[in-house]
Every structure is written in structure tokens, then in C-alpha cells.
Short mmCIF file of C-alpha atoms in Angstrom, two decimals:
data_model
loop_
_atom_site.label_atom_id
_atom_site.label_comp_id
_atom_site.label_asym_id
_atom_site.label_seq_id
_atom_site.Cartn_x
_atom_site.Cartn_y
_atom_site.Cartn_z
CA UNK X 1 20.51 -36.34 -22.41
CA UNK X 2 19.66 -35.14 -25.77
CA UNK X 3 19.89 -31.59 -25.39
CA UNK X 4 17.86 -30.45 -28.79
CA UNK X 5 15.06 -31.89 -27.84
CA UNK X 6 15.15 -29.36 -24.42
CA UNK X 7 15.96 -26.25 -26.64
CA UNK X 8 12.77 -24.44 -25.31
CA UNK X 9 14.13 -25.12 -21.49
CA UNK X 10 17.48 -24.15 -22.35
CA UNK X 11 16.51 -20.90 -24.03
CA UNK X 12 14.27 -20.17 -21.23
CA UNK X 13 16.67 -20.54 -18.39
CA UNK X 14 18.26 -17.31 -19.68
CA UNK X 15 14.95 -15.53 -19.75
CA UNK X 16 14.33 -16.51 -16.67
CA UNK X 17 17.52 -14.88 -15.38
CA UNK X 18 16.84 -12.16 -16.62
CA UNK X 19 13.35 -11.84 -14.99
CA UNK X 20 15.06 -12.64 -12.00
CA UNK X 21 17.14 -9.52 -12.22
CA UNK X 22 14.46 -7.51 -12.73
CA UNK X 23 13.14 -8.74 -9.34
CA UNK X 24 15.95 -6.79 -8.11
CA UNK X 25 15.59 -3.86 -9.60
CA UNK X 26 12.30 -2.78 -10.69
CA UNK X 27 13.13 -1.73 -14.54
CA UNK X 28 9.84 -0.20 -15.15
CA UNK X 29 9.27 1.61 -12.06
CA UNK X 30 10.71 4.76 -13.55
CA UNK X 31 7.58 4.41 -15.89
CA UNK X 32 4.50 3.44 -14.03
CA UNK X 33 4.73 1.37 -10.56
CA UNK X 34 1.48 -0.78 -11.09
CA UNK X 35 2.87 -1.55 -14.42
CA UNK X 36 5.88 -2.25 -12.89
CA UNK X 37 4.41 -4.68 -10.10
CA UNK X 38 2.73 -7.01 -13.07
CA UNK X 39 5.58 -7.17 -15.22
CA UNK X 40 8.01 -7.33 -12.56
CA UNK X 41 6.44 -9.01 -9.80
CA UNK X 42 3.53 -11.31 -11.32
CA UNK X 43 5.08 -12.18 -14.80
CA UNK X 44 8.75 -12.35 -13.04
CA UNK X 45 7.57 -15.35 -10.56
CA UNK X 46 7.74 -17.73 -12.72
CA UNK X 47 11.41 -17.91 -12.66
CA UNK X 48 11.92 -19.23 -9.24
CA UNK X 49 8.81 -22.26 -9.86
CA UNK X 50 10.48 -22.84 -13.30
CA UNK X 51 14.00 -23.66 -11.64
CA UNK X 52 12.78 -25.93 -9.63
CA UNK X 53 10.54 -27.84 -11.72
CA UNK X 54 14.06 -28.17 -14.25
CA UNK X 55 15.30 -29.85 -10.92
CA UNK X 56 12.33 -32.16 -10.55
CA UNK X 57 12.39 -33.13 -14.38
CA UNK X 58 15.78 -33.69 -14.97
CA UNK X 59 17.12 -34.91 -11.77
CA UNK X 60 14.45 -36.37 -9.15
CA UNK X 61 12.19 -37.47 -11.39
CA UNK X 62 14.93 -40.41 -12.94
CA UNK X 63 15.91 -41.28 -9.56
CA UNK X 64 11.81 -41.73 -8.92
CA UNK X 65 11.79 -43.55 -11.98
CA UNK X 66 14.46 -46.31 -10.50
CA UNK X 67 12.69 -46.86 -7.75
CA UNK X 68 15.41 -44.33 -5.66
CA UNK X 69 17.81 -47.33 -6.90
CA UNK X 70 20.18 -44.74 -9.17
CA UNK X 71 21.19 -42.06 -6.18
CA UNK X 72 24.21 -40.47 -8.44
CA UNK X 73 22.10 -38.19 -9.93
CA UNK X 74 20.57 -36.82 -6.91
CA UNK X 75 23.98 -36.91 -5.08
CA UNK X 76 25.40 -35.04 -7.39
CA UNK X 77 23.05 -32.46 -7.59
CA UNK X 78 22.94 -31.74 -4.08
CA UNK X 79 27.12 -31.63 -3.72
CA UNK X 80 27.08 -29.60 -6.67
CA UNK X 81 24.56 -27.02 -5.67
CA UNK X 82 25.76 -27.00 -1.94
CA UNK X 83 29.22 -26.41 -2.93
CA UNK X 84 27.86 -23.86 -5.25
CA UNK X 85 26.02 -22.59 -2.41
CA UNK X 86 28.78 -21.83 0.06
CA UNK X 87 30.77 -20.25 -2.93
CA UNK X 88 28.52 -17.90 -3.43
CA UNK X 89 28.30 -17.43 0.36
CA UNK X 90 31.97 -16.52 0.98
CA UNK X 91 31.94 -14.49 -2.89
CA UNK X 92 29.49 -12.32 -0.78
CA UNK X 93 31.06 -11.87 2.59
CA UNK X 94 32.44 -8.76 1.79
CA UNK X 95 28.90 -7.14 0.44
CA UNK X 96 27.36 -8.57 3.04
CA UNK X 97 29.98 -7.23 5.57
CA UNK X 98 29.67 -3.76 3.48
CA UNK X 99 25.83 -4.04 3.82
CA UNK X 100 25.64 -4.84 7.43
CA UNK X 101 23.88 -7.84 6.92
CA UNK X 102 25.89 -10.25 8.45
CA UNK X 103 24.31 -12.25 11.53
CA UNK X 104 24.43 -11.26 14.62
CA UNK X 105 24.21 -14.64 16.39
CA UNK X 106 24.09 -18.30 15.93
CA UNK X 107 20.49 -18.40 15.71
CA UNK X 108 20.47 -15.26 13.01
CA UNK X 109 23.28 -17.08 11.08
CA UNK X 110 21.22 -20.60 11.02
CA UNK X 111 18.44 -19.19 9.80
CA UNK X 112 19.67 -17.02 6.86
CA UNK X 113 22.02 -20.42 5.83
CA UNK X 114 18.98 -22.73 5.70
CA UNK X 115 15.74 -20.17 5.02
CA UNK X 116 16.54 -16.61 4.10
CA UNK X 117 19.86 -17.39 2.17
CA UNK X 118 23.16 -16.17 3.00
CA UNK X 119 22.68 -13.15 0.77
CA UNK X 120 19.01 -12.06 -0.74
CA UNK X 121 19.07 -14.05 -3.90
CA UNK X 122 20.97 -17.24 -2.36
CA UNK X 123 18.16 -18.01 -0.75
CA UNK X 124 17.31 -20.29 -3.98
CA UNK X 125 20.00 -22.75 -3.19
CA UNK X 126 19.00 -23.88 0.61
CA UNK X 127 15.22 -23.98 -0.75
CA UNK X 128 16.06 -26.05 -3.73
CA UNK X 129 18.25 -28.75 -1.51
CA UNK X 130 16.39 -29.09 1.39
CA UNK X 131 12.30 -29.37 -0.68
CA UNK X 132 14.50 -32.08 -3.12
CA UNK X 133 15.47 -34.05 -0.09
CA UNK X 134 12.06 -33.46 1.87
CA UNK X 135 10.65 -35.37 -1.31
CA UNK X 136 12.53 -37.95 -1.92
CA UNK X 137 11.27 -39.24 1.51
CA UNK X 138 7.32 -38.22 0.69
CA UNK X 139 7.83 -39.71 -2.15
CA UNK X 140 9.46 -43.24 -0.80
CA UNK X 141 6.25 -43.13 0.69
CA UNK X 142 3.73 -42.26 -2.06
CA UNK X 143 3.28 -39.73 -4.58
CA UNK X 144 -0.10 -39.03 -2.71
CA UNK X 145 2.11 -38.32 0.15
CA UNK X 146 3.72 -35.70 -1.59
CA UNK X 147 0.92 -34.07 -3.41
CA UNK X 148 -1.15 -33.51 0.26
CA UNK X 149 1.84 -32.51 1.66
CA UNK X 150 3.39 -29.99 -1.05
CA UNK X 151 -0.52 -28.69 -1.34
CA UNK X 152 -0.55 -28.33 2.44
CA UNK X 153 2.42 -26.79 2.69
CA UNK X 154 2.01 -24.54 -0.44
CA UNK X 155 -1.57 -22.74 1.13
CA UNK X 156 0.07 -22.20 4.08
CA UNK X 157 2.81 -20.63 2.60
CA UNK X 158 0.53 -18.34 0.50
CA UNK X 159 -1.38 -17.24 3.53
CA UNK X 160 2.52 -15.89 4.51
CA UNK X 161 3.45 -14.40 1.58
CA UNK X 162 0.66 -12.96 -1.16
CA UNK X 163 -2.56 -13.38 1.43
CA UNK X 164 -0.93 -12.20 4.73
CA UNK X 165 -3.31 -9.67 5.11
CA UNK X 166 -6.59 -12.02 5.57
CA UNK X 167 -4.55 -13.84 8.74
CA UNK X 168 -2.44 -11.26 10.27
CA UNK X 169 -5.06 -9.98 13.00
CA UNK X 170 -6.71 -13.64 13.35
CA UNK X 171 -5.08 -14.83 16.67
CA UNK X 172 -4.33 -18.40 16.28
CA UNK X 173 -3.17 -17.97 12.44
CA UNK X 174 -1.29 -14.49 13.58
CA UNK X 175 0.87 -16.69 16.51
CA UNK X 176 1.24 -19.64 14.29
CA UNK X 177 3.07 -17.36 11.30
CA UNK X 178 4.85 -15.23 13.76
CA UNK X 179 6.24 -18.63 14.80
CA UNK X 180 7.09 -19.43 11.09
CA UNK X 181 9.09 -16.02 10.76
CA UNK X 182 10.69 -16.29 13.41
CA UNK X 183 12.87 -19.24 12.04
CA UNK X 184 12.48 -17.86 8.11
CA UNK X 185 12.06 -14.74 7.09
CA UNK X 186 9.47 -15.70 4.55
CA UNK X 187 7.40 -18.68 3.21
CA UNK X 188 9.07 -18.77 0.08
CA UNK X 189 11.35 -21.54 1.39
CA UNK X 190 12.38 -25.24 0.94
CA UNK X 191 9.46 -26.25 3.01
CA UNK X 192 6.62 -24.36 1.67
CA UNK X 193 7.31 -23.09 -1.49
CA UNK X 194 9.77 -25.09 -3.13
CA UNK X 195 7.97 -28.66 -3.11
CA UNK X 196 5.17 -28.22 -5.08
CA UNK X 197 6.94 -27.18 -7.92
CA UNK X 198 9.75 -29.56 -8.01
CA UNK X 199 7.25 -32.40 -7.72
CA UNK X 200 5.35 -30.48 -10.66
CA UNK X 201 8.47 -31.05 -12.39
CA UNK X 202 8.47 -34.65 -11.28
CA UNK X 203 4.98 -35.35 -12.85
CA UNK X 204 5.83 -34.09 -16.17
CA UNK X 205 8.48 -36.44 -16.62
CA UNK X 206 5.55 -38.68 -17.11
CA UNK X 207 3.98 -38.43 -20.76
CA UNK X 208 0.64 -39.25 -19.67
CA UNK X 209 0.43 -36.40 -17.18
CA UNK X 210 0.29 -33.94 -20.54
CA UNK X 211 -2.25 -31.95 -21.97
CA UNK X 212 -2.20 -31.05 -25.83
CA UNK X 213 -0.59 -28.34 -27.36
CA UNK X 214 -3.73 -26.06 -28.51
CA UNK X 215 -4.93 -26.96 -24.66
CA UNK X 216 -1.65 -25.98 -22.85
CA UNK X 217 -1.90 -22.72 -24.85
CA UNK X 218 -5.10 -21.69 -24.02
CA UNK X 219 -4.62 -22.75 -20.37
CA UNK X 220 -1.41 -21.00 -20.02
CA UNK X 221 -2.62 -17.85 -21.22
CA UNK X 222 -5.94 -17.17 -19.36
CA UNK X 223 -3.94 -18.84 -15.84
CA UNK X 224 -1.80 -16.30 -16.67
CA UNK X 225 -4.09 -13.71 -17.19
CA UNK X 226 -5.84 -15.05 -13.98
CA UNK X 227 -2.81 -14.98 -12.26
CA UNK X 228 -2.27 -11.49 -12.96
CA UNK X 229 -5.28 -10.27 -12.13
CA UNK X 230 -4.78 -12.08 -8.77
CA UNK X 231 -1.25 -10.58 -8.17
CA UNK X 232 -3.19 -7.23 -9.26
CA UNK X 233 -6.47 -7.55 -6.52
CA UNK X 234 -3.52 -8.80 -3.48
CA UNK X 235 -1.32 -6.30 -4.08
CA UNK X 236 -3.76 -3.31 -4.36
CA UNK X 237 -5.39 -4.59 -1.42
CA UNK X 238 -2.88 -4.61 0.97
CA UNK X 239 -2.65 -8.20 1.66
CA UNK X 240 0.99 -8.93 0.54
CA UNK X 241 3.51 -9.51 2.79
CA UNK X 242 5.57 -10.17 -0.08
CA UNK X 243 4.75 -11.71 -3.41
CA UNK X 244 6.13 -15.06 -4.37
CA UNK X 245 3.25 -17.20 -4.35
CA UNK X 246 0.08 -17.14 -5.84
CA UNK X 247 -2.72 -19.74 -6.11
CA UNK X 248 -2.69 -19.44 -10.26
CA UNK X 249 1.14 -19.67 -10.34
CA UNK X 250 0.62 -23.31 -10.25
CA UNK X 251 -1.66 -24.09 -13.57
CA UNK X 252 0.77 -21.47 -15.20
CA UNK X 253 3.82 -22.80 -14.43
CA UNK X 254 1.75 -26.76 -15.66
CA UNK X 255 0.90 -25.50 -18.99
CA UNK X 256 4.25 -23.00 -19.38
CA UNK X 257 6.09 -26.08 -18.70
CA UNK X 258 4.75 -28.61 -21.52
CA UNK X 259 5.15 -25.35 -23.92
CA UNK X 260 8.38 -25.47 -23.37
CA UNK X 261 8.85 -29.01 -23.73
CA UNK X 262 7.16 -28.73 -27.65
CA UNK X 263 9.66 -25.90 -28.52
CA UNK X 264 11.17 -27.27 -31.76
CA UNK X 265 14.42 -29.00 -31.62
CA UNK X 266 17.33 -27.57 -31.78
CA UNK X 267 21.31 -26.84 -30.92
CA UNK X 268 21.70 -24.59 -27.92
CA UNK X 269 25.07 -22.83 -27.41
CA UNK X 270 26.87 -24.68 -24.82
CA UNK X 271 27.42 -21.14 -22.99
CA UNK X 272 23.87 -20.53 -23.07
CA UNK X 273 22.47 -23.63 -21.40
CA UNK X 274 25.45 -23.88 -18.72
CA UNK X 275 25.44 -19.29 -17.72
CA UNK X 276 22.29 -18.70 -15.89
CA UNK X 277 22.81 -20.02 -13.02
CA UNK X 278 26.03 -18.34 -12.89
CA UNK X 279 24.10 -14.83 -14.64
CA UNK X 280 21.85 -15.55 -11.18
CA UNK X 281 24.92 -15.98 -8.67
CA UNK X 282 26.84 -12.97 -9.70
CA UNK X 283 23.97 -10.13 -10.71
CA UNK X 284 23.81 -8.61 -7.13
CA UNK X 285 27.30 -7.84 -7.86
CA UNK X 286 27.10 -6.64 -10.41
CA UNK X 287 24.46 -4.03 -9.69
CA UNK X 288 26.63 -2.69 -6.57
CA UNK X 289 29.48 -2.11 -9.31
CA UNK X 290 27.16 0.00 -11.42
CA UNK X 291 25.97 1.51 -8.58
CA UNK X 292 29.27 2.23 -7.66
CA UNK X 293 29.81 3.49 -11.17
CA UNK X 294 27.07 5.88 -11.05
CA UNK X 295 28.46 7.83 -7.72
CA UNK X 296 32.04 7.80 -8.90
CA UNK X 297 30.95 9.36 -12.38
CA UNK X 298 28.03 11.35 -10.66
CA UNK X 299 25.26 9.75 -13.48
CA UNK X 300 23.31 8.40 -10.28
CA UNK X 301 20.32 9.79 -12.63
CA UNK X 302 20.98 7.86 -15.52
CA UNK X 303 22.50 4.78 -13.66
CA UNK X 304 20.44 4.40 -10.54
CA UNK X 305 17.34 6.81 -10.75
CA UNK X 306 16.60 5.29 -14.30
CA UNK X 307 15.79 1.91 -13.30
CA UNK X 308 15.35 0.93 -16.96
CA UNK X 309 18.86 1.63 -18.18
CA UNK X 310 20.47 0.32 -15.02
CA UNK X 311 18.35 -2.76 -15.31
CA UNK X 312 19.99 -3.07 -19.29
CA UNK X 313 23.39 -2.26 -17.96
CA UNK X 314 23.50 -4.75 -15.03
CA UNK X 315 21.98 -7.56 -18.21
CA UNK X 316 24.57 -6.44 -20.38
CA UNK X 317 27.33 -6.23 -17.66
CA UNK X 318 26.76 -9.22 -16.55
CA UNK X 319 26.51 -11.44 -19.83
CA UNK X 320 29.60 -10.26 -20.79
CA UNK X 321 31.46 -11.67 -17.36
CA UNK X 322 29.37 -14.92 -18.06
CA UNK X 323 30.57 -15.27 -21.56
CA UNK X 324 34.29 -14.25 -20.57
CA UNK X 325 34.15 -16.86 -17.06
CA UNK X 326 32.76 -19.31 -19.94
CA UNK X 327 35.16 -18.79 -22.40
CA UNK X 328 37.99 -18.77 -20.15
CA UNK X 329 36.86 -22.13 -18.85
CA UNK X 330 36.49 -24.12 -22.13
CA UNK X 331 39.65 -22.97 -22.81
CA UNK X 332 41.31 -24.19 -19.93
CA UNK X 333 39.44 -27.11 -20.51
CA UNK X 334 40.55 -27.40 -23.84
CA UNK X 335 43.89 -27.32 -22.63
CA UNK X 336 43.95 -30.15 -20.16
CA UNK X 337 42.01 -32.45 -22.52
CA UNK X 338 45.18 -31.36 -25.19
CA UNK X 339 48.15 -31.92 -21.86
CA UNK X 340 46.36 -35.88 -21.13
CA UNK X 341 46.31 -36.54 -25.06
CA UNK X 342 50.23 -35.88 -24.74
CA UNK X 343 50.63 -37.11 -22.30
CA UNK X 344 51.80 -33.95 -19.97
CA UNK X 345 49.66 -33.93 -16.96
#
């Protein structure tokens, strides 16, 4: 893969990081909440979509392309990311342990390891596996298939999450979602989230499924717009039961997508394009260490109560173990590439 030409993806994958940490900690809460919410919670939620649609551009959509012929690609992304997955999962045994949040039976422990995630950000991993393998077979199929079924699933999943308010006190719809949360926590899962936006992915692996520059522009900006003002009318409504999914995330994420596919051409620091996903892993941690940090040195003002500068201490914090887990590994790669040119291994 030639990794200029996917500069603008690379770059982003930090930003969207980032935005993912701020998920966790509100940064401009201290400031104004409603500012907060659209920043935070409308702009932020395109991190998640974007993810996935990386995973339906770069790995399903060449195994659609062969006809399902080629399955390393797809086989290694789902041992890599399930490996990944339960690594992460015994890294945060003892803060889950610490938290009380470990299950409290069979059924409580299968539904955090396939819905709710194992901790409250690993909840990416199971979504990401299980709507890549409920596509392949939509998409053996056909890709209409897939697009009524990812649509399908997608409105029912918003009527969960962002519009729970309009079917909560309907009695068919209220029994059907209390049936959904009983197995998962929320929509935003493999089922009903995570499809349509790795098969958005998928598409745009096709040329002809593009739009111009000056028109992805324009449409990003007023879906986004629309998609803020959206997030804005749910939320101060009382609808949300939480606030993954939106009906305008969709066109936003279409034309965000493309943009980033025109970003010029360019060398990306191998660090760069291979540390968010590891940023994402270990940033819970790291914000119970600075919370930690705050109580021992009694600045739970400056460290916790000011969610700005404990959002830019967690970033900062946790770039620096990325770039030192990074370093240390080329080096020790470096090494063993040095020990079989010797001849020593």
C-alpha cells in the first residue's frame, strides 16, 4: 500500500484519538456544557464511524474486490484485533477489579465481551469484528443485501441511542428495546451501529462512488452543520439515551471521507500512522494515573475539576508512552533484523 497517497487518513487517525479522549472527559465542560456537548459529543462522533470505514476501505473492501477469494487480509485483521482485544481485556482487569465493574455472572460477562466491551472504550473491538464478519456474509449475498440491512439496522439503532425518547413510552417499541438492552447495553454495537459505516468504507473503495472535491466540501460542511444542529435539538430535548448515532452522521462521515482521501501526498511518520490505536487502548489508563496524581499532590482542582488541563495532560501523557512503546519497539526490531543478518538468532 502506498502510504503517501493516505497521508490525510493517517494524519487523521491521530485526531481522531484524540476526539476520542475527549469523549471521556469532557475538556470544555469547565467552560460552557452545551458548548461542550457539540464539540465533544457531536463533532467527537466521527471518530468511532471513521475507524470503521478505515476497516472497510483498507481491508474488506479488497477481499470484496476478489470475489472473497483473498481471505488473508480479513483473517488477519480479525486475529490481530481479537488478540488485541483480549490484551487490552486482561491490561484492564485490575481497573476493572478496582472499579467494580467486573461481571457478576456468565450472562453479565457475555454480554460486556461481545456488546458493551470488556472495559468502556473496548467496546470498539467486539463491534468492529463481529459488523466485519456480519458483512462479509450480506455481502456474499449482494451489496443490496447489505445496504437494507446496515440501513435497517442503523434506524433502529438510532431510535436506541440519540431518539430514545420518541419510543420509550410506545409499548411494542418500549418491550422490543428493553429486549435489545438487555443483551447490550447500547445500540452502538457490531450489529447496529458498526455496519453501515464499514460498508461506507467499502463503497469508497470504488472510484465511481465519489463526488468532486468543491461538492464533498460543501456537503461535508452544511451535513455537518446539520448534524449539529440535530445533536443540538435531541439532546436539549431529552430524547438521548446516549449519543452515538445520528441520522446526518452518515453524509458527514461520506463527504469527510473522500476529503481525506484528496489530502496531498505525503510521508507520514511511521509512529504516527501505527500509535492511535494504541493512544485509544491505553488513555483510560492513563486518566486514572492523573487522577491518581491529582489526590496524591492534592491539585484535584487543577487536575480533575479543570477538565481542560486534565484533558491536555492525559494527550500529552499519553503520546509520550506511545512514542516511548514505539521507539522501544523499532529498536528491538532493529535489533533482530541486525542478530538474522549475522547470523545470531
Amino acid at each position: 500500500m502506498n502510504t503517501k497517497k493516505f497521508a490525510g487518513i493517517d494524519y487523521f487517525r491521530f485526531v481522531a484519538a484524540f476526539m476520542v479522549i475527549a469523549i471521556h472527559i469532557s475538556p470544555f465542560a469547565i467552560w460552557n456544557k452545551d458548548v461542550d456537548y457539540l464539540l465533544t459529543y457531536c463533532l467527537g462522533r466521527i471518530a468511532v464511524p471513521f475507524f470503521l470505514m478505515t476497516t472497510g476501505y483498507f481491508v474488506l473492501a479488497p477481499f470484496v474486490k476478489t470475489n472473497f477469494q483473498k481471505k488473508h487480509s480479513i483473517h488477519k485483521y480479525i486475529t490481530k484485533n481479537t488478540i488485541l482485544y483480549l490484551s487490552a481485556t486482561l491490561f484492564y482487569i485490575p481497573l476493572a477489579l478496582y472499579s467494580g465493574n467486573l461481571p457478576h455472572s456468565i450472562g453479565e460477562f457475555l454480554k460486556q465481551l461481545f456488546f458493551d466491551g470488556t472495559f468502556y472504550h473496548l467496546w470498539y473491538f467486539p463491534a468492529a469484528i463481529i459488523g466485519c464478519i456480519l458483512l462479509i456474509f450480506l455481502l456474499k449475498k449482494s451489496i443490496g443485501t447489505a445496504v437494507i440491512f446496515s440501513v435497517i439496522a442503523y434506524v433502529i439503532g438510532l431510535f436506541g441511542d440519540s431518539y430514545y425518547g420518541i419510543v420509550k413510552d410506545v409499548p411494542f417499541l418500549s418491550s422490543l428495546y428493553d429486549g435489545i438492552f438487555h443483551i447490550s447495553s447500547y445500540t452502538r454495537n457490531g450489529i447496529f451501529f458498526a455496519p453501515i459505516f464499514i460498508l461506507l468504507g467499502v463503497v469508497l473503495a470504488n472510484p465511481q462512488f465519489h463526488c468532486q472535491t468543491h461538492i464533498c466540501k460543501i456537503g461535508f460542511v452544511l451535513s455537518l452543520l446539520l448534524m449539529f444542529l440535530e445533536g443540538f435539538l435531541t439532546y436539549s430535548l431529552g430524547l438521548q439515551k446516549h449519543n452515538s448515532m445520528y441520522f446526518l452522521l452518515i453524509p458527514t462521515m461520506y463527504f469527510m471521507f473522500q476529503l481525506l482521501l484528496y489530502f496531498p501526498q505525503q510521508q507520514v511518520p511511521i509512529w504516527l500512522r501505527n500509535g492511535s490505536m494504541l493512544l485509544y487502548i491505553i488513555h483510560p489508563a492513563v486518566i486514572v494515573v492523573v487522577r491518581g496524581i491529582a489526590k496524591i499532590t492534592k491539585s484535584t482542582k487543577l487536575l480533575i475539576d479543570n477538565t481542560f488541563i486534565q484533558y491536555l495532560t492525559v494527550c500529552v501523557l499519553s503520546l509520550i508512552i506511545v512514542f516511548s512503546i514505539q521507539f522501544f519497539l523499532g529498536r528491538r526490531r532493529g535489533r533482530c533484523i541486525k542478530k538474522e543478518e549475522h547470523g545470531l538468532n
